[in-house]
mmCIF file of C-alpha atoms in Angstrom:
data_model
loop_
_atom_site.group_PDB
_atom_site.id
_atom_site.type_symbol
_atom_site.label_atom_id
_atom_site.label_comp_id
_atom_site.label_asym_id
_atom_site.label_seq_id
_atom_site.Cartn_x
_atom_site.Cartn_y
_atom_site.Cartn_z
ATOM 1 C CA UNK N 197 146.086 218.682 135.415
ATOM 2 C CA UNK N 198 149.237 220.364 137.164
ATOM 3 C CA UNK N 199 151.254 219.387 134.492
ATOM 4 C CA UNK N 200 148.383 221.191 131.793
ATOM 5 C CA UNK N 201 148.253 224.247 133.680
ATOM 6 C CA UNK N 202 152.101 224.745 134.378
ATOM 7 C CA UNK N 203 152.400 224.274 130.002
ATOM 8 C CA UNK N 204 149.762 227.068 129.524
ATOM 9 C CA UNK N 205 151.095 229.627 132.987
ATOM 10 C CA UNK N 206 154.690 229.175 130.670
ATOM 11 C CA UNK N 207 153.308 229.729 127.217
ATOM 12 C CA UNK N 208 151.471 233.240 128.912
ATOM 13 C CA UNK N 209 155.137 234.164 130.441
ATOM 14 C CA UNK N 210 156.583 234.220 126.698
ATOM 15 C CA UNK N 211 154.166 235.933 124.964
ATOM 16 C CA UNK N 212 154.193 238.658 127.722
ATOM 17 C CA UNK N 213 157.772 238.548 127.433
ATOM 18 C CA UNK N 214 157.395 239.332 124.233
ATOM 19 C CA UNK N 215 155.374 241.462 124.332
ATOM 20 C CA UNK N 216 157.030 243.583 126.975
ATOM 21 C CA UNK N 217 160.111 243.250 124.523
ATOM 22 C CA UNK N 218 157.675 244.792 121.733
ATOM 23 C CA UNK N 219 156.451 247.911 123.935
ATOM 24 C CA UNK N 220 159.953 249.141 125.300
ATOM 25 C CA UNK N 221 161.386 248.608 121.986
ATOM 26 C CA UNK N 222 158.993 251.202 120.446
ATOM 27 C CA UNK N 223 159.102 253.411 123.173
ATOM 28 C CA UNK N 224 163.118 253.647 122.968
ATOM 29 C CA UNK N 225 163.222 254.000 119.356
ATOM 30 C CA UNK N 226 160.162 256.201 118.862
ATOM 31 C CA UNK N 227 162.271 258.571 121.615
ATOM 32 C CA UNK N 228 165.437 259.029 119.207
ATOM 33 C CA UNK N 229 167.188 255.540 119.991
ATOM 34 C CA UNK N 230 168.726 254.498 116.475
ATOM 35 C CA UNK N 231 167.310 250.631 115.477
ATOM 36 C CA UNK N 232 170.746 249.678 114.241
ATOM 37 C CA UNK N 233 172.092 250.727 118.187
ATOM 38 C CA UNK N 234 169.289 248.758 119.271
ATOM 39 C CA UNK N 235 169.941 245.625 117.196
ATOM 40 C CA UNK N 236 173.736 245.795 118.192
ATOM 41 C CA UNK N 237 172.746 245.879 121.603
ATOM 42 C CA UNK N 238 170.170 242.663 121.887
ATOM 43 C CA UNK N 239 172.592 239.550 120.671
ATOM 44 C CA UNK N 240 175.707 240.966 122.953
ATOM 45 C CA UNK N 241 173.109 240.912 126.402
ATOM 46 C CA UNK N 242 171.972 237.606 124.976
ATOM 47 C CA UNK N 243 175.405 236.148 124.933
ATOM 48 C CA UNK N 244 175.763 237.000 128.547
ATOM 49 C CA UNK N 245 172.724 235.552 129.983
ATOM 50 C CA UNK N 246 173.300 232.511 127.514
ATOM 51 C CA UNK N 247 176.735 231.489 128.081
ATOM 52 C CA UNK N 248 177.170 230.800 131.675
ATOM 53 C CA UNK N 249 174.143 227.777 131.242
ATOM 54 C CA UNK N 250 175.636 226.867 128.127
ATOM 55 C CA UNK N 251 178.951 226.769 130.116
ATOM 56 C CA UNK N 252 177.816 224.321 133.560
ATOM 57 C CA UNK N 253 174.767 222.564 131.539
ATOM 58 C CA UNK N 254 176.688 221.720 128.600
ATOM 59 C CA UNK N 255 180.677 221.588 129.456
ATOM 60 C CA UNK N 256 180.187 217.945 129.387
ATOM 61 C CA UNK N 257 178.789 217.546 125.970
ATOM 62 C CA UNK N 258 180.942 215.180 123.374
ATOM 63 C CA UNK N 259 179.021 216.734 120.513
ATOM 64 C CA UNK N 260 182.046 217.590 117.626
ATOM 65 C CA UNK N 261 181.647 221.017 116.532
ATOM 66 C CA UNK N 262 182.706 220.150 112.650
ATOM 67 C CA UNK N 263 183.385 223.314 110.451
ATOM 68 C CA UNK N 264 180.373 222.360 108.805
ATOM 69 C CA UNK N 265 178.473 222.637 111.696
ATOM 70 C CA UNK N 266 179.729 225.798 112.632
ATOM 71 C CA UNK N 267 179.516 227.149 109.014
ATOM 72 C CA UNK N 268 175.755 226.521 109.401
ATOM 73 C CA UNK N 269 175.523 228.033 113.082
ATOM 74 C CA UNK N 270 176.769 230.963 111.377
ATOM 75 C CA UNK N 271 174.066 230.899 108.513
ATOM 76 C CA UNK N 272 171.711 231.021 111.848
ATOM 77 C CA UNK N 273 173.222 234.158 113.325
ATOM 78 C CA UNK N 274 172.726 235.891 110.010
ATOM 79 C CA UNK N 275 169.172 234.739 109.154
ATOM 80 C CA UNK N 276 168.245 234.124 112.754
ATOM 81 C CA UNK N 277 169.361 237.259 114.360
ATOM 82 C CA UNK N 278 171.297 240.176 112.832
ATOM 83 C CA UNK N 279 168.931 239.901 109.374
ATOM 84 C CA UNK N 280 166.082 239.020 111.701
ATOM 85 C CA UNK N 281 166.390 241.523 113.985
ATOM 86 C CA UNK N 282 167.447 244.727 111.597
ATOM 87 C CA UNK N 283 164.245 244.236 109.592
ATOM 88 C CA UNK N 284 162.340 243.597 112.650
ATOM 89 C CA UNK N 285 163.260 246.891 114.669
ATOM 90 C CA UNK N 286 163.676 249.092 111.444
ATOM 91 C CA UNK N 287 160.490 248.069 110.621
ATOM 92 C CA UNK N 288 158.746 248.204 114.049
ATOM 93 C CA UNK N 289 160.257 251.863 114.099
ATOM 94 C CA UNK N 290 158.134 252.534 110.753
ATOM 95 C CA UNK N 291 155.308 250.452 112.270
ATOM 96 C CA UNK N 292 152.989 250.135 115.528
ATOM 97 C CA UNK N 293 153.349 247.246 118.021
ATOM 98 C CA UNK N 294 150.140 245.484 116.888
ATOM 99 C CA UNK N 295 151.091 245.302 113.651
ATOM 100 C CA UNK N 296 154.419 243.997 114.096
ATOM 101 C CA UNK N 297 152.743 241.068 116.662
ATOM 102 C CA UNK N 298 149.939 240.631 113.566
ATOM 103 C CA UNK N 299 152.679 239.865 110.869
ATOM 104 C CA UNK N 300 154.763 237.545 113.157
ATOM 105 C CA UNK N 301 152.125 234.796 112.292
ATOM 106 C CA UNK N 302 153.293 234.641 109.185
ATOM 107 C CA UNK N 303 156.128 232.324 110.375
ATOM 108 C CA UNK N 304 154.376 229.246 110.092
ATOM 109 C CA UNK N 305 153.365 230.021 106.534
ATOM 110 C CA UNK N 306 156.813 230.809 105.685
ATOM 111 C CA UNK N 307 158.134 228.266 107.028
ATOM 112 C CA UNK N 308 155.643 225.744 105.264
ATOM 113 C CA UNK N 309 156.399 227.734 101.799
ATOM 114 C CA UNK N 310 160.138 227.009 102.321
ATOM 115 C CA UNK N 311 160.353 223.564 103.503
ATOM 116 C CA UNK N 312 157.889 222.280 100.439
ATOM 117 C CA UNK N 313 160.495 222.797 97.752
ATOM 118 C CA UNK N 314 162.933 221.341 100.024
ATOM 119 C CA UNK N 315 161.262 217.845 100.436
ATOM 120 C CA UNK N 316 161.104 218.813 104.398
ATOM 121 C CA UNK N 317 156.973 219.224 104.003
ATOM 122 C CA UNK N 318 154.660 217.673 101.712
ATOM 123 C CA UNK N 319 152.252 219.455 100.006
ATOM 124 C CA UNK N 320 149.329 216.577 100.294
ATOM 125 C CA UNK N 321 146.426 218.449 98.003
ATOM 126 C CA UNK N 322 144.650 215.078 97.813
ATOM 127 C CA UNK N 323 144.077 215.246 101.437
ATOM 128 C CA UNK N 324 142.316 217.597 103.832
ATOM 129 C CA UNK N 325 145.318 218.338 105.877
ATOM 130 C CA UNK N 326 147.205 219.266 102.880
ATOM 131 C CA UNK N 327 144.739 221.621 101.434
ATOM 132 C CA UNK N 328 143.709 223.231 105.344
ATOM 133 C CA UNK N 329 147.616 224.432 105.278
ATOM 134 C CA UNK N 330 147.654 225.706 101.773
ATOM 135 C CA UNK N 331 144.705 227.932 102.493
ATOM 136 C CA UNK N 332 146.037 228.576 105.791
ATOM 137 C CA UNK N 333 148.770 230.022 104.190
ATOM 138 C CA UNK N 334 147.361 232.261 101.588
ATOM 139 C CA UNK N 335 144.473 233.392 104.291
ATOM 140 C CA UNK N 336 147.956 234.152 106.254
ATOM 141 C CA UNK N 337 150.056 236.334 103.597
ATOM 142 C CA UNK N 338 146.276 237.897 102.315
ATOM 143 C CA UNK N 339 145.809 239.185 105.990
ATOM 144 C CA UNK N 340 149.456 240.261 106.130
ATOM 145 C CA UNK N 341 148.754 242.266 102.976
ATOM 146 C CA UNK N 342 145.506 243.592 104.295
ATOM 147 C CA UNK N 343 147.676 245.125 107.180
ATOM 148 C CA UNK N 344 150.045 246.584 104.747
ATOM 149 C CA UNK N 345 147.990 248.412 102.234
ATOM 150 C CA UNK N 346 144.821 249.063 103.965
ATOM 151 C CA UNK N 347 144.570 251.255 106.895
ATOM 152 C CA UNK N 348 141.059 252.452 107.482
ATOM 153 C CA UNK N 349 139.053 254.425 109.497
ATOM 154 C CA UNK N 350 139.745 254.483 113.965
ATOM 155 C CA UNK N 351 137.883 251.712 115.706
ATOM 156 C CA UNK N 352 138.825 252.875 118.660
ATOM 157 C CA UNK N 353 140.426 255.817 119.551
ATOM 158 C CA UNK N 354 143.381 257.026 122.070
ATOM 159 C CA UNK N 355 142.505 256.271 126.079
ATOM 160 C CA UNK N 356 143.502 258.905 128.187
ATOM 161 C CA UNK N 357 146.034 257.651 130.190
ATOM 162 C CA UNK N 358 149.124 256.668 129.247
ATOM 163 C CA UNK N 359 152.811 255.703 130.193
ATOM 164 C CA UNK N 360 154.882 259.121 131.201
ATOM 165 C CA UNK N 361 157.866 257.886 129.321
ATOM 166 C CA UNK N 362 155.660 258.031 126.284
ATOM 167 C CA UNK N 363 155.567 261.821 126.654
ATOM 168 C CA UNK N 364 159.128 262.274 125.577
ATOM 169 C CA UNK N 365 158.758 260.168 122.505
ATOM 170 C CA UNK N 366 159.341 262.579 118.873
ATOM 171 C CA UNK N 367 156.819 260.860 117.291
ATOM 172 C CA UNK N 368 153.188 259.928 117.477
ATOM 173 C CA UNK N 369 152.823 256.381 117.143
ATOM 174 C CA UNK N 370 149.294 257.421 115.423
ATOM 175 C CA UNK N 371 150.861 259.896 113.016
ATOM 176 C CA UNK N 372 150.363 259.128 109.358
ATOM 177 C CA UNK N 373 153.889 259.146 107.321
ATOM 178 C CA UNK N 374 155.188 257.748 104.124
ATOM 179 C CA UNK N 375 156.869 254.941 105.551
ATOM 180 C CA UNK N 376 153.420 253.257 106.447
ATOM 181 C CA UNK N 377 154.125 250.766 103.761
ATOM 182 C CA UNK N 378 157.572 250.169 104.722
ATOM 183 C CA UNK N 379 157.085 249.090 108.000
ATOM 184 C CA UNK N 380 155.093 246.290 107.361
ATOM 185 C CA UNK N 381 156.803 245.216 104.957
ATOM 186 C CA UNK N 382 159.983 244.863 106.872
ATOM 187 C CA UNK N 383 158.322 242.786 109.308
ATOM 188 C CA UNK N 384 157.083 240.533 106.723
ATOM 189 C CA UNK N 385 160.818 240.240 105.381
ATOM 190 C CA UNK N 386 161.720 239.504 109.220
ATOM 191 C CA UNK N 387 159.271 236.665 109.664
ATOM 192 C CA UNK N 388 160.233 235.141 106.182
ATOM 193 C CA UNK N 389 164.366 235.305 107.370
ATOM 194 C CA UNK N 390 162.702 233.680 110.614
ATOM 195 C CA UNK N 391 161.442 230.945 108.808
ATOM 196 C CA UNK N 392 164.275 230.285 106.671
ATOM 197 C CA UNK N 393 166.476 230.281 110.361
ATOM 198 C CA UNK N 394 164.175 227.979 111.318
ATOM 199 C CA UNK N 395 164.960 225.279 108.270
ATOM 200 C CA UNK N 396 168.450 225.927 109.311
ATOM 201 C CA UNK N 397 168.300 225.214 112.596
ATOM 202 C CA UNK N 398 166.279 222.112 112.568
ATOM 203 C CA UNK N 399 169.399 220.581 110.018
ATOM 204 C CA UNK N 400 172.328 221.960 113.114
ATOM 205 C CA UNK N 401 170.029 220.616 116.059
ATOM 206 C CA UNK N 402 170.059 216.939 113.958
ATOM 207 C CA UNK N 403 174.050 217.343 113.875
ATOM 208 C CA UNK N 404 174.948 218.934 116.782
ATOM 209 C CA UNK N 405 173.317 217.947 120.532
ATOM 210 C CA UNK N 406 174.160 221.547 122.474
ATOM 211 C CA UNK N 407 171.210 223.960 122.227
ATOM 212 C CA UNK N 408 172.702 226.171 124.559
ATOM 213 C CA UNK N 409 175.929 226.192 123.055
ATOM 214 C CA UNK N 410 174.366 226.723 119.720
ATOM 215 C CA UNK N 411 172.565 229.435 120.718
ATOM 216 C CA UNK N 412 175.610 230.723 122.453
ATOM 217 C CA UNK N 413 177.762 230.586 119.320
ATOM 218 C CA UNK N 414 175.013 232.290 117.543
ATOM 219 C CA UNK N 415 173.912 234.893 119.510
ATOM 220 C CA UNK N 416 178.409 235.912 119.938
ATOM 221 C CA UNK N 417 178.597 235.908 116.158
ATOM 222 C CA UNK N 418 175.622 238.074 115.516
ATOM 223 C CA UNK N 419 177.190 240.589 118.406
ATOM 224 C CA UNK N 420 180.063 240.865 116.353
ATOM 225 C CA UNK N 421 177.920 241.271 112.866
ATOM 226 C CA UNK N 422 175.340 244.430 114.372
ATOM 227 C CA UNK N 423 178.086 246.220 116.074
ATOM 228 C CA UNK N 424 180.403 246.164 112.686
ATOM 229 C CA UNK N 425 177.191 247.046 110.836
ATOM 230 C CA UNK N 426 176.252 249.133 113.784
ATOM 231 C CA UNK N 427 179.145 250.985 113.960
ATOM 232 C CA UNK N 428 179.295 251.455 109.780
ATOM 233 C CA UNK N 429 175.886 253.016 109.999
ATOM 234 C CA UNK N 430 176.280 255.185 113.223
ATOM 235 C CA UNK N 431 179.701 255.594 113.705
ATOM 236 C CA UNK N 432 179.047 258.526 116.737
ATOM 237 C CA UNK N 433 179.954 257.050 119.976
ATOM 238 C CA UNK N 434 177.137 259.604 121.516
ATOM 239 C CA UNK N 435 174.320 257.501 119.644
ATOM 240 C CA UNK N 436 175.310 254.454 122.008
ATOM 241 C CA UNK N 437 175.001 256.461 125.011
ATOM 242 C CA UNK N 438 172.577 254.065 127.080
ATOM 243 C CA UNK N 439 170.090 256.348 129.355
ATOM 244 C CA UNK N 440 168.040 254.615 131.974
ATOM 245 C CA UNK N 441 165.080 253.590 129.962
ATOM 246 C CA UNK N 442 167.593 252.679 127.113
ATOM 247 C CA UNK N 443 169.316 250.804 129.313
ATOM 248 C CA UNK N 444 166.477 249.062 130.661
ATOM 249 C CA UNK N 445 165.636 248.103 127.188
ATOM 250 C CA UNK N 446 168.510 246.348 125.514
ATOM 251 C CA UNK N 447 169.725 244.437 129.145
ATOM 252 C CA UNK N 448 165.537 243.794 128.634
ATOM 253 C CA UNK N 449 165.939 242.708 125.291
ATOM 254 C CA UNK N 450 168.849 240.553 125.531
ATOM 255 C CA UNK N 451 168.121 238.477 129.106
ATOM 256 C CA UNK N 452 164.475 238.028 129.092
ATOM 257 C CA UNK N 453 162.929 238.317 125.298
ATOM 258 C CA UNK N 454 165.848 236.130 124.340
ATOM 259 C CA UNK N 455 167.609 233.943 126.752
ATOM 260 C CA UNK N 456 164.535 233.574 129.205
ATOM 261 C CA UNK N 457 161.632 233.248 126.379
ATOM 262 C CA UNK N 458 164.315 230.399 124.913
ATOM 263 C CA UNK N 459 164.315 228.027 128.236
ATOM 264 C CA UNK N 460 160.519 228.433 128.664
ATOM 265 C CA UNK N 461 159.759 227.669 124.971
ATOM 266 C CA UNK N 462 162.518 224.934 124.867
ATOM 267 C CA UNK N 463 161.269 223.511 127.633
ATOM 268 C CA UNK N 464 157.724 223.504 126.653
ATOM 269 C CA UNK N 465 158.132 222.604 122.969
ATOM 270 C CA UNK N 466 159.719 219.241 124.884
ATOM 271 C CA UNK N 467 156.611 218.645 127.093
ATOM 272 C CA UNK N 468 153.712 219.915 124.697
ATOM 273 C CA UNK N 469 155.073 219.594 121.071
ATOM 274 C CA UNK N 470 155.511 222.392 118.626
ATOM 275 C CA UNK N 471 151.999 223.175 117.961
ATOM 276 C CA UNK N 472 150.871 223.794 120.874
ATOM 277 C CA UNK N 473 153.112 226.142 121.637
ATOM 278 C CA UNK N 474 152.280 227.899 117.960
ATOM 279 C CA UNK N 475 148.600 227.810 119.105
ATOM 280 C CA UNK N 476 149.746 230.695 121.876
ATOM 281 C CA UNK N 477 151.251 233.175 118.860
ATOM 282 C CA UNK N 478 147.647 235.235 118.425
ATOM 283 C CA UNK N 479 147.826 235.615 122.505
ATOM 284 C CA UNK N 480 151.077 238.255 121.834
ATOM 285 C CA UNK N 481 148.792 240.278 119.156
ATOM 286 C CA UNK N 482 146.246 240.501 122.211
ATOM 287 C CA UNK N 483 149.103 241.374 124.840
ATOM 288 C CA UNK N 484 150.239 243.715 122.306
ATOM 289 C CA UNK N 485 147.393 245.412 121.219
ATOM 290 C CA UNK N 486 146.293 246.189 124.995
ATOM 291 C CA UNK N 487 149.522 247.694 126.191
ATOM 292 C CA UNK N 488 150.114 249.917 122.723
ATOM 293 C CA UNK N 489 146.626 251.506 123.623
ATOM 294 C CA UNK N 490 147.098 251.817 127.373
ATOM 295 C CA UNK N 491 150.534 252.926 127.626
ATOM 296 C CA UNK N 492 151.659 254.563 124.358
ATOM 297 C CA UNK N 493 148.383 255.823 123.049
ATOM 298 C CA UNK N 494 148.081 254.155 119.837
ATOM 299 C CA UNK N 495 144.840 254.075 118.482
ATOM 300 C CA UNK N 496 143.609 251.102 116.751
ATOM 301 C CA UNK N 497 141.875 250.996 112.901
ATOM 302 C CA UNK N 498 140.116 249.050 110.637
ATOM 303 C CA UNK N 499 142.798 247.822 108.443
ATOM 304 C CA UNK N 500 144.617 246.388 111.338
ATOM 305 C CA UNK N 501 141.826 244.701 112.952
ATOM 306 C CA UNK N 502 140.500 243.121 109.894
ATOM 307 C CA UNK N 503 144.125 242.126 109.257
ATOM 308 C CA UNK N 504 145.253 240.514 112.536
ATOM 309 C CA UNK N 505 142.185 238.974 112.097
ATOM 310 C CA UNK N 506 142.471 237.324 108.625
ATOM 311 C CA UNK N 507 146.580 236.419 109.620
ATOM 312 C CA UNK N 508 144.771 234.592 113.004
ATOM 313 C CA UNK N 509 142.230 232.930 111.093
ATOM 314 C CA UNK N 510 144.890 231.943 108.455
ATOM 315 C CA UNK N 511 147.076 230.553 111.037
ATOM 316 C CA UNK N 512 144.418 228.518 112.833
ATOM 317 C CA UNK N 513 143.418 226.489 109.832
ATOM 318 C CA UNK N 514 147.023 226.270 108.819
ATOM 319 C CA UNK N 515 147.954 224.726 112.183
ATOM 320 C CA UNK N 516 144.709 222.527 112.240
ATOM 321 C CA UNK N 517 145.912 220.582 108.912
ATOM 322 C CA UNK N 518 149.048 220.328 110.147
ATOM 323 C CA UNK N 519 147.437 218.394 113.422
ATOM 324 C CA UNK N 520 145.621 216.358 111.063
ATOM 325 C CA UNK N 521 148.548 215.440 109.424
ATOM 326 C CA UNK N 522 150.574 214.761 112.103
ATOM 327 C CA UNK N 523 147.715 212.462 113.731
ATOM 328 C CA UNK N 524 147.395 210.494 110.500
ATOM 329 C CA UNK N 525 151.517 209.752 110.072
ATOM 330 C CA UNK N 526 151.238 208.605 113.953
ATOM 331 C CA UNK N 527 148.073 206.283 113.069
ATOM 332 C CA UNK N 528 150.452 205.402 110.103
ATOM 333 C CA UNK N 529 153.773 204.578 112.225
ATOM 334 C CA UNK N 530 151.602 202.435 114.727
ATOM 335 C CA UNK N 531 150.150 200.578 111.723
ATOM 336 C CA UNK N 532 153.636 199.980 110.560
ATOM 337 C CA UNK N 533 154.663 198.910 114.196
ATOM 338 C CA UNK N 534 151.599 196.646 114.953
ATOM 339 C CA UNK N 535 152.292 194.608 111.356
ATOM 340 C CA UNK N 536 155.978 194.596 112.500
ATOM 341 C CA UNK N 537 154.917 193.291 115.673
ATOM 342 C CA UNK N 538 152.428 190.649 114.430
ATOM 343 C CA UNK N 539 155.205 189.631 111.680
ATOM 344 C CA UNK N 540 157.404 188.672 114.674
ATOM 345 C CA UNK N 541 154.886 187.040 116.774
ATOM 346 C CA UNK N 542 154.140 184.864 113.498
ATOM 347 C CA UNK N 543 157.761 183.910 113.155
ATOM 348 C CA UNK N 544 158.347 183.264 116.373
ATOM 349 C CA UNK N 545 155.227 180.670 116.290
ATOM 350 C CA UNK N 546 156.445 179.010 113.155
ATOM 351 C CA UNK N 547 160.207 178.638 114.873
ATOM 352 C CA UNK N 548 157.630 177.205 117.781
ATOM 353 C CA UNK N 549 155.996 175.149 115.904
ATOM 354 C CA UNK N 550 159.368 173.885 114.043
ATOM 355 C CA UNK N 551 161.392 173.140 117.201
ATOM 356 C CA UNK N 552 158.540 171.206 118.313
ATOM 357 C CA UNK N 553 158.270 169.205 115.209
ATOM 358 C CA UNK N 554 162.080 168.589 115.331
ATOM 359 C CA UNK N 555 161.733 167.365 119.149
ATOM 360 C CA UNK N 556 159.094 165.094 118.003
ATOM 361 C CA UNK N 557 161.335 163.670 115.266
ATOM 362 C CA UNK N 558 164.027 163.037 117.312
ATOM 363 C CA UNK N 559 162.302 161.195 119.863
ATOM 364 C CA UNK N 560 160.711 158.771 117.095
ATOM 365 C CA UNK N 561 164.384 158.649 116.165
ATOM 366 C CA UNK N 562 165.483 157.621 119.892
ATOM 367 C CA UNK N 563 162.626 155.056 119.978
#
């Protein structure tokens, strides 16, 4: 029971971590901070709070880092985290929190799309499973298109009080502007480049036995990517000026969205399993949702409801097929392990049985 409730305190902890991450993000950016400062920013903090446990957990690793393996670590930084993270703030900036926590569903679906073609998932229409996360997925990408194209009439409107910072902000998160489209789809381009990190990743963490130095190495390399790119797109040095709140944001960013959020879902991913800590992702659309309407007065329509909605829906029955699949290949592996098992408890009788036969003979032979 304390074991249960520890899993599901630490899954809450992420998801308002990333929310929080979401919120300030916005904020900064809707107040004049460019996304490409803001992207340069995040991997550099991350490297900080990253190295010093990759440094005293995992100084005493033997794992080789081969050039392959650090050829594909590198493939991670790009898709993981400068790709990721451009299209993710660029698009959040064109965007409203809720919609940007709505389309970050889509991962699993992505991910699922990817790793078919590959041979890493089977497709399985003959069985229930198989079909659930085939129509989980296009209930996913339908919702995500919903959110995109559709934007409806206000379900409910602005609430009167709101954060002060979000005062000094040169937009109205509300505000209709041509970029509506954009924005979304940016996000959706973020959580496919998610999902292909994630193929990549799985292949380094079968190779190479230091997370933390992994994520180290990838988190340094992307710090070097954003600030070239960074510094391409915004070469001013006064756009980099860090104010308190900006401040607050990237150090934010980089120690707790990243580095903290990693332990905790590490850590719970090892206890619970992978799905259950998907099963949480519709909590940050909640988290989200409640903090854009009480502190930066967004007000929330139709289009987006009905959306989030369809991607949730779409997710759940994706993730349910994937359970049943999962729970048949472990009543499959035990099957295989049981007829293993009785195979040697057979031999072993007949070797028995033989020995004792050849005891026999030989005392016959003696008398």
């Amino acid at each position: 029971m304390g074991n249960e409730l520890l899993a599901f305190v630490v899954m809450v902890i992420v998801q308002l971590g990333f929310a929080g991450m979401i919120i300030i993000s916005k904020l900064v950016m809707d107040g004049g901070m460019n996304p490409f400062v803001q992207s340069a920013y995040r991997p550099i903090f991350a490297t900080i709070s990253i190295a010093p446990f990759a440094f005293f957990l995992e100084r005493k690793n033997r794992s080789k880092l081969t050039f392959s393996i650090l050829f594909q670590i590198f493939l991670c930084s790009i898709f993981g985290i400068t790709a990721n993270q451009y299209a993710w703030f660029i698009g959040l900036t064109n965007s409203t929190p809720i919609i940007a926590s709505a389309i970050d569903n889509l991962i699993p679906a992505f991910t699922f799309i990817i790793a078919v073609p590959l041979g890493i998932e089977k497709l399985g229409l003959r069985s229930i499973a198989g079909q659930a996360k085939l129509l989980g997925t296009i209930v996913c990408v339908g919702g995500a298109m919903l959110l995109s194209l559709y934007h409806g009439k206000v379900v409910i409107g602005q609430l009167g009080f709101h954060w002060k910072y979000a005062e000094n902000t040169d937009k109205d998160v509300n505000s209709p502007h041509s970029n509506f489209f954009f924005g979304p789809f940016l996000l959706i381009v973020c959580s496919l480049s998610y999902a292909i990190w994630l193929i990549i990743q799985t292949r380094v963490n079968e190779k190479y036995a230091a997370p933390y130095t992994c994520i180290t190495l990838m988190c340094l390399m992307a710090s070097v990517e954003s600030v070239i790119i960074g510094f391409c797109v915004v070469p001013k040095l006064s756009e980099w000026a860090l104010n308190p709140i900006r401040a607050i944001s990237v150090v934010y960013n980089g120690a707790v969205s990243t580095s903290l959020v990693f332990f905790l879902s590490s850590w719970c991913i090892e206890k619970k399993g992978p799905l259950y800590v998907s099963m949480f992702n519709p909590l940050l659309l909640v988290i989200s949702a409640f903090l854009s309407w009480t502190l930066l007065r967004e007000k929330l329509y139709l289009g987006v409801v009905l959306g989030s909605i369809v991607v949730v829906a779409g997710l759940y029955g994706f993730l349910w097929g994937k359970k049943m699949e999962t729970s048949a290949e472990d009543i499959e592996v035990n099957k295989e392990k049981m007829n293993q098992f009785s195979k040697s408890v057979d031999l072993e009788l007949q070797l028995s049985n033989s020995n004792e036969q050849i005891s026999s003979e030989l005392a016959k032979t003696k008398l």
